Coordinates of C-alpha atoms and ligand atoms in Angstrom, one line a residue:
M290 CA -4.6 60.1 8.4
V291 CA -2.6 61.8 11.1
G292 CA -4.2 64.0 13.8
N293 CA -3.3 67.4 15.1
N294 CA -0.2 68.2 17.1
L295 CA -0.9 68.2 20.8
P296 CA 0.3 70.9 23.3
A297 CA 3.4 70.0 25.2
S298 CA 1.6 69.5 28.5
I299 CA -1.6 67.9 29.6
V300 CA -4.0 69.1 32.3
G301 CA -4.3 65.9 34.2
P302 CA -2.8 62.4 34.6
L303 CA -2.3 60.1 31.7
L304 CA -3.7 56.6 31.5
A305 CA -1.6 54.2 29.5
I306 CA -2.5 50.7 28.1
E307 CA -0.2 48.0 26.9
S308 CA -1.7 45.0 25.1
S309 CA 0.7 44.1 22.2
C310 CA 1.5 40.6 23.3
D311 CA 0.6 38.5 26.3
E312 CA 0.6 41.0 29.1
T313 CA -2.4 43.2 29.8
A314 CA -1.0 46.3 31.5
V315 CA -2.4 49.6 32.7
A316 CA -0.7 52.5 34.3
I317 CA -1.5 56.1 35.4
L318 CA 1.3 58.7 35.3
A319 CA 1.1 62.3 36.5
P320 CA 2.1 64.8 33.9
D321 CA 5.6 64.9 35.4
G322 CA 6.0 61.1 35.0
R323 CA 5.3 60.2 38.7
I324 CA 3.7 56.8 38.7
M325 CA 0.2 56.9 40.4
A326 CA -0.9 53.4 39.6
E327 CA 0.4 50.4 37.7
H328 CA -0.9 46.9 37.0
V329 CA 0.4 44.1 34.8
L330 CA -1.6 40.9 34.3
S331 CA 0.3 38.1 32.6
Q332 CA -1.5 35.6 30.5
F333 CA 1.1 32.8 31.0
A334 CA -1.5 30.3 32.3
D335 CA -3.9 31.0 29.4
H336 CA -1.2 30.1 26.8
A337 CA 0.8 27.5 28.7
P338 CA -1.2 24.5 27.4
F339 CA -0.3 25.5 23.8
G340 CA 3.5 26.0 24.3
G341 CA 3.4 29.6 23.1
V342 CA 1.3 32.7 22.8
V343 CA -1.9 32.1 20.9
P344 CA -2.9 35.5 19.3
E345 CA -6.6 34.9 19.5
I346 CA -6.5 33.8 23.1
A347 CA -4.4 36.9 23.9
A348 CA -6.8 39.2 22.2
R349 CA -9.8 37.7 24.1
A350 CA -7.9 37.8 27.4
H351 CA -7.0 41.5 26.9
L352 CA -10.7 42.2 26.2
S353 CA -11.9 40.5 29.3
H354 CA -9.2 41.9 31.7
L355 CA -8.8 45.5 30.5
P356 CA -12.0 47.0 32.0
A357 CA -11.3 45.7 35.5
L358 CA -7.6 46.7 35.3
V359 CA -8.5 50.2 34.3
S360 CA -11.1 50.5 37.1
H361 CA -8.5 49.2 39.6
A362 CA -5.9 51.7 38.4
L363 CA -8.3 54.6 38.5
A364 CA -9.5 53.7 42.0
E365 CA -5.9 53.2 43.2
A366 CA -5.0 56.7 42.0
G367 CA -8.2 58.2 43.4
L368 CA -9.3 59.3 40.0
T369 CA -12.3 59.0 37.6
T370 CA -12.0 59.2 33.8
A371 CA -13.1 62.8 34.0
D372 CA -9.8 63.7 35.8
L373 CA -7.6 62.3 33.0
G374 CA -5.6 64.6 30.8
A375 CA -5.0 62.1 28.1
V376 CA -5.1 58.4 27.2
A377 CA -2.2 56.5 25.5
A378 CA -2.0 52.9 24.2
T379 CA 0.4 50.8 22.3
T380 CA -0.6 50.7 18.6
G381 CA 2.3 48.6 17.4
P382 CA 4.3 46.6 16.7
G383 CA 2.7 43.5 18.1
L384 CA -0.1 41.0 17.7
I385 CA -2.9 42.8 15.8
G386 CA -5.8 41.4 17.9
G387 CA -4.3 42.7 21.2
L388 CA -3.4 46.0 19.6
L389 CA -6.9 46.5 18.3
V390 CA -8.4 45.7 21.8
G391 CA -6.0 48.0 23.7
A392 CA -6.1 50.9 21.2
G393 CA -9.9 50.6 20.7
F394 CA -10.4 50.6 24.5
G395 CA -8.1 53.6 24.9
K396 CA -9.7 55.5 22.1
G397 CA -13.1 54.9 23.6
L398 CA -12.1 56.1 27.0
A399 CA -10.4 59.2 25.5
L400 CA -13.4 60.0 23.4
A401 CA -15.8 59.6 26.3
A402 CA -13.7 61.8 28.5
G403 CA -13.1 64.3 25.7
R404 CA -9.4 63.9 25.9
P405 CA -6.6 63.3 23.4
F406 CA -5.5 59.8 22.5
I407 CA -1.8 59.2 22.0
A408 CA -0.7 56.2 19.9
V409 CA 2.6 54.8 21.3
N410 CA 5.2 52.6 19.6
H411 CA 5.9 49.6 21.9
L412 CA 9.7 49.7 21.1
E413 CA 9.8 53.4 21.8
G414 CA 8.4 52.5 25.2
H415 CA 11.3 50.1 25.8
A416 CA 13.8 52.6 24.4
L417 CA 12.8 55.5 26.7
T418 CA 12.2 53.5 29.9
A419 CA 15.8 54.3 31.0
R420 CA 14.7 58.0 31.2
L421 CA 11.9 57.3 33.7
P422 CA 12.2 59.9 36.5
G423 CA 14.1 58.7 39.5
L424 CA 16.3 56.1 37.6
V425 CA 19.2 58.3 36.7
P426 CA 19.6 61.7 38.3
G427 CA 18.6 64.2 35.6
G428 CA 17.7 61.4 33.2
V429 CA 20.0 59.5 30.8
A430 CA 21.3 62.1 28.3
F431 CA 21.1 61.6 24.5
P432 CA 22.7 60.0 22.6
Y433 CA 22.8 56.6 24.2
L434 CA 23.2 53.0 22.9
L435 CA 20.1 51.0 23.4
L436 CA 20.4 47.2 23.5
L437 CA 16.9 46.0 23.0
L438 CA 16.6 42.4 24.1
S439 CA 13.1 40.9 24.1
G440 CA 11.1 38.0 22.9
G441 CA 10.4 39.5 19.6
H442 CA 13.2 42.0 19.1
C443 CA 17.0 42.0 19.4
Q444 CA 18.7 45.1 18.2
C445 CA 21.3 47.8 18.8
V446 CA 19.8 51.2 18.4
A447 CA 21.4 54.7 18.6
V448 CA 18.9 56.8 20.5
D449 CA 19.7 60.4 19.4
G450 CA 16.6 61.9 20.9
V451 CA 12.9 61.3 21.5
G452 CA 11.7 59.8 18.2
R453 CA 15.2 59.8 16.7
Y454 CA 16.4 56.3 16.4
R455 CA 19.1 54.7 14.2
R456 CA 19.3 50.9 14.0
L457 CA 23.0 50.0 14.1
G458 CA 22.4 46.2 13.9
G459 CA 20.0 43.5 14.9
T460 CA 19.3 39.8 14.7
I461 CA 19.4 38.1 11.4
D462 CA 17.3 35.2 12.6
D463 CA 15.9 34.7 16.1
A464 CA 15.5 37.3 18.9
V465 CA 17.5 36.6 22.0
G466 CA 14.4 36.0 24.1
E467 CA 13.1 33.6 21.5
A468 CA 16.3 31.6 21.9
F469 CA 15.8 31.5 25.7
D470 CA 12.2 30.3 25.1
K471 CA 13.2 27.7 22.6
V472 CA 16.0 26.3 24.8
A473 CA 13.6 26.3 27.7
K474 CA 11.1 24.2 25.7
L475 CA 13.9 21.7 24.8
L476 CA 14.7 21.4 28.5
G477 CA 11.0 21.0 29.4
L478 CA 10.7 24.3 31.2
P479 CA 7.6 26.4 31.1
L480 CA 7.2 29.6 29.1
P481 CA 8.4 32.3 29.2
G482 CA 11.7 30.4 29.3
G483 CA 14.1 33.1 30.4
P484 CA 13.5 33.1 34.1
G485 CA 13.6 29.3 34.3
I486 CA 16.8 29.1 32.3
E487 CA 18.4 31.7 34.5
R488 CA 17.5 29.8 37.7
L489 CA 18.7 26.5 36.3
A490 CA 21.9 28.0 34.9
A491 CA 22.8 29.1 38.4
L492 CA 23.1 25.5 39.3
G493 CA 25.1 24.3 36.3
D494 CA 28.6 24.4 34.8
A495 CA 28.9 27.0 32.1
K496 CA 31.9 25.2 30.5
A497 CA 30.2 21.8 30.3
F498 CA 28.9 22.3 26.7
P499 CA 31.1 24.2 24.2
F500 CA 28.2 26.0 22.5
P501 CA 29.1 28.4 19.6
R502 CA 29.2 32.2 19.9
P503 CA 27.6 33.2 16.6
L504 CA 29.0 36.3 14.9
A505 CA 31.3 37.1 17.8
G506 CA 34.4 38.9 16.6
R507 CA 32.7 40.0 13.4
A508 CA 32.5 43.6 12.3
G509 CA 29.2 45.4 12.9
C510 CA 26.7 44.5 15.6
D511 CA 24.3 42.0 14.1
F512 CA 23.2 39.0 16.1
S513 CA 22.4 35.4 15.2
F514 CA 20.9 32.9 17.6
S515 CA 19.5 30.1 15.5
G516 CA 22.8 28.3 15.3
L517 CA 23.2 28.4 19.0
K518 CA 19.6 27.1 19.5
T519 CA 20.4 24.3 17.0
A520 CA 23.6 23.4 18.9
V521 CA 21.5 23.1 22.1
A522 CA 18.9 21.0 20.3
Q523 CA 21.7 18.7 19.0
A524 CA 23.2 18.4 22.5
V525 CA 19.8 17.5 23.9
G526 CA 19.2 15.0 21.1
A527 CA 22.5 13.3 21.8
L528 CA 21.5 12.5 25.4
P529 CA 20.3 9.0 26.3
V530 CA 16.5 8.6 25.7
G531 CA 14.4 9.6 28.6
A532 CA 14.0 12.6 31.0
I533 CA 17.0 14.9 31.0
P534 CA 18.9 14.5 34.3
H535 CA 18.5 17.7 36.4
A536 CA 22.3 18.2 36.6
T537 CA 22.7 17.9 32.8
A538 CA 19.8 20.3 32.2
A539 CA 21.5 22.8 34.5
D540 CA 24.8 22.4 32.6
I541 CA 23.1 23.0 29.3
A542 CA 21.2 26.0 30.7
A543 CA 24.5 27.5 32.1
S544 CA 26.5 26.8 28.9
F545 CA 23.7 28.3 26.8
Q546 CA 23.4 31.4 28.9
A547 CA 27.2 31.8 28.9
A548 CA 27.2 31.7 25.1
V549 CA 24.4 34.3 25.0
V550 CA 26.3 36.5 27.5
D551 CA 29.5 36.3 25.4
V552 CA 27.7 37.2 22.2
L553 CA 25.8 40.1 23.8
V554 CA 29.0 41.6 25.3
D555 CA 30.8 41.2 22.0
R556 CA 28.0 42.7 19.9
A557 CA 27.4 45.6 22.3
G558 CA 31.1 46.3 22.4
Q559 CA 31.0 46.6 18.6
A560 CA 27.9 48.8 18.7
L561 CA 29.7 51.1 21.2
K562 CA 32.5 51.5 18.7
M563 CA 29.9 52.6 16.2
L564 CA 28.5 55.2 18.6
P565 CA 31.6 56.6 20.4
Q566 CA 29.6 59.6 21.7
A567 CA 27.2 57.4 23.6
T568 CA 26.6 58.7 27.2
A569 CA 25.4 55.3 28.4
L570 CA 24.7 51.7 27.5
V571 CA 21.0 51.1 28.1
V572 CA 19.6 47.6 28.2
A573 CA 15.9 47.1 27.8
G574 CA 13.3 44.4 27.1
G575 CA 12.4 41.3 29.0
V576 CA 15.8 39.6 28.6
A577 CA 17.3 42.6 30.4
A578 CA 15.9 41.1 33.6
N579 CA 18.7 38.4 33.4
Q580 CA 21.2 39.1 36.1
A581 CA 24.1 37.3 34.4
I582 CA 23.5 39.5 31.3
R583 CA 23.2 42.6 33.4
A584 CA 26.5 41.8 35.2
A585 CA 28.4 41.2 32.0
L586 CA 27.1 44.3 30.4
H587 CA 28.0 46.2 33.5
G588 CA 31.6 45.0 33.1
L589 CA 31.6 46.1 29.5
A590 CA 30.3 49.5 30.3
A591 CA 32.8 49.9 33.1
R592 CA 35.7 49.0 30.7
Q593 CA 34.4 51.6 28.3
R594 CA 34.0 54.1 31.1
I595 CA 30.3 54.8 30.5
A596 CA 27.3 54.0 32.7
L597 CA 25.2 50.9 32.2
V598 CA 21.5 51.8 32.7
A599 CA 19.2 48.9 33.3
P600 CA 15.7 49.6 34.4
P601 CA 14.2 47.9 37.5
L602 CA 13.1 44.3 36.7
R603 CA 9.4 45.2 36.5
Y604 CA 10.1 47.7 33.8
C605 CA 12.2 45.4 31.7
G606 CA 9.3 43.2 30.6
D607 CA 6.2 44.6 28.9
N608 CA 4.4 47.1 31.1
A609 CA 2.2 50.2 30.7
V610 CA 4.5 52.6 32.6
M611 CA 6.9 52.6 29.7
I612 CA 4.0 53.3 27.3
G613 CA 2.8 56.2 29.4
W614 CA 6.3 57.6 29.8
A615 CA 7.0 57.4 26.0
A616 CA 3.7 59.3 25.5
L617 CA 4.8 62.0 28.0
E618 CA 8.3 62.2 26.4
R619 CA 6.6 62.7 23.0
L620 CA 4.3 65.4 24.5
H621 CA 7.2 67.3 26.1
A622 CA 9.2 67.1 22.9
G623 CA 6.3 68.6 21.0
L624 CA 6.0 65.4 18.9
A625 CA 2.7 64.0 20.2
Q626 CA -0.3 64.0 17.9
D627 CA -3.9 63.2 18.5
G628 CA -4.0 59.6 17.5
H629 CA -7.8 58.9 17.3
D630 CA -7.3 58.3 13.6
Q631 CA -4.2 56.1 14.0
R632 CA -4.6 52.5 13.2
P633 CA -2.8 49.7 15.0
Q634 CA 0.2 48.4 13.0
P635 CA 1.6 44.9 13.6
R636 CA 4.9 46.1 12.1
W637 CA 6.2 49.5 13.1
P638 CA 10.0 49.8 13.3
L639 CA 11.5 52.4 15.5
T640 CA 13.3 53.9 12.6
A641 CA 9.9 54.7 11.0
L642 CA 9.3 57.2 13.9
S643 CA 10.3 60.7 13.3
G644 CA 11.7 63.1 15.8
S645 CA 11.2 66.2 13.7
P646 CA 7.8 67.8 13.8
E647 CA 7.8 68.4 10.1
N648 CA 8.3 64.8 9.5
V649 CA 5.9 63.3 11.9
S650 CA 3.4 62.6 9.1
G651 CA 5.9 59.9 8.1
I652 CA 4.8 57.7 11.0
Ligands
KG4_105 O1 10.0 42.5 26.5 P1 9.2 41.3 26.8 O2 8.4 41.2 28.1 O3 8.2 41.0 25.6 C1 8.5 41.2 24.3 O4 8.2 42.4 23.8 O5 9.0 40.2 23.7 O6 10.3 40.0 26.7 C2 9.9 38.7 26.9 C3 11.1 37.8 26.7 C4 10.8 36.3 26.7 O7 11.4 35.7 25.6 C5 11.4 35.9 28.0 O8 11.8 34.5 28.0 C6 12.5 36.8 28.2 O9 12.0 38.0 27.8 N1 13.0 36.9 29.6 C7 14.2 36.5 30.0 C8 14.2 36.7 31.4 N2 13.0 37.1 31.8 C9 12.2 37.3 30.7 N3 15.3 36.0 29.3 C10 16.4 35.7 30.1 N4 16.4 35.8 31.4 C11 15.4 36.3 32.1 N5 15.5 36.4 33.5
ZN106 ZN1 8.4 44.2 24.8

């Protein structure tokens, strides 16, 4: 069941919750998007002993951290729940336990305060982050090419407007962040693997290992990373038994990262050909924090004479500011609905969102 359309503006600040994976995040945004408070609590330590995110542990951690995080955010902004204009939370895609906790908490708060609840798609949060006030004067104009690079997602999306997304291509196997995490594991680095690989790569020789560049040069803008990951596993397997020497690990990290960079530049270049009217190349998701990737995409965008828009590092990974901002964008576009009845969905592709009010019931 879908709720009623909400008015395009709210009377007070919006509280946003993100809990779709292993970050518990809360933010408060003024109706114009100004950030009044933001907190992100990573659960790395909780999951580290298991070598990956354990959904049940994540859900319990969200449950135990959310109340204090919300109280902190409200205190920091000098507000009480009675001052809020609306509450938003991620309702998908993601791990169902965490989504249930965040959405349930958000709905409860909204109900108690007598305010609307806005259900936000996590990927739409990443997609619209580039339009956060203050990043690009006047905001990035539609349409733009979104390169969504995270632990669970890897896709090229034409962003035609708020709620109007076309998937131009995506990974046919692993997400790029997943590849970073798997290679980090092979090298004995802690999760999430991306930052550790990036630091190690800076010390290595990117030409030491001739890893493949899957799908590079092919038409379209799909990605594939499983062959690259396997090539790294084989290179590690061929090393003498025992701990990997630091210099060798650095060479593997640098060679792997160089392969990823080449693939991303090639695929993004193809995607730009598919969206020649793009005003900008926008990179989002946790992997967008990688400086080598940012620099290479910057070069691509410069060659194509369009801007590269990469959000500040703290908004690349999962956070609640992007959830709050997506809710405000939906409100301003007249697309937000009261989501008290909306159930969390582990799978919820961007293309299932609708930008036309008549079609919103398709969500
Ligand atoms: O967007 P995000 O925080 O969560 C998902 O929605 O997946 O992305 C997390 C992913 C992880 O796979 C992590 O290893 C990767 O982003 N990541 C990086 C870097 N920082 C985080 N990958 C490469 N380089 C980085 N500096
Ligand atoms: Zn994410």
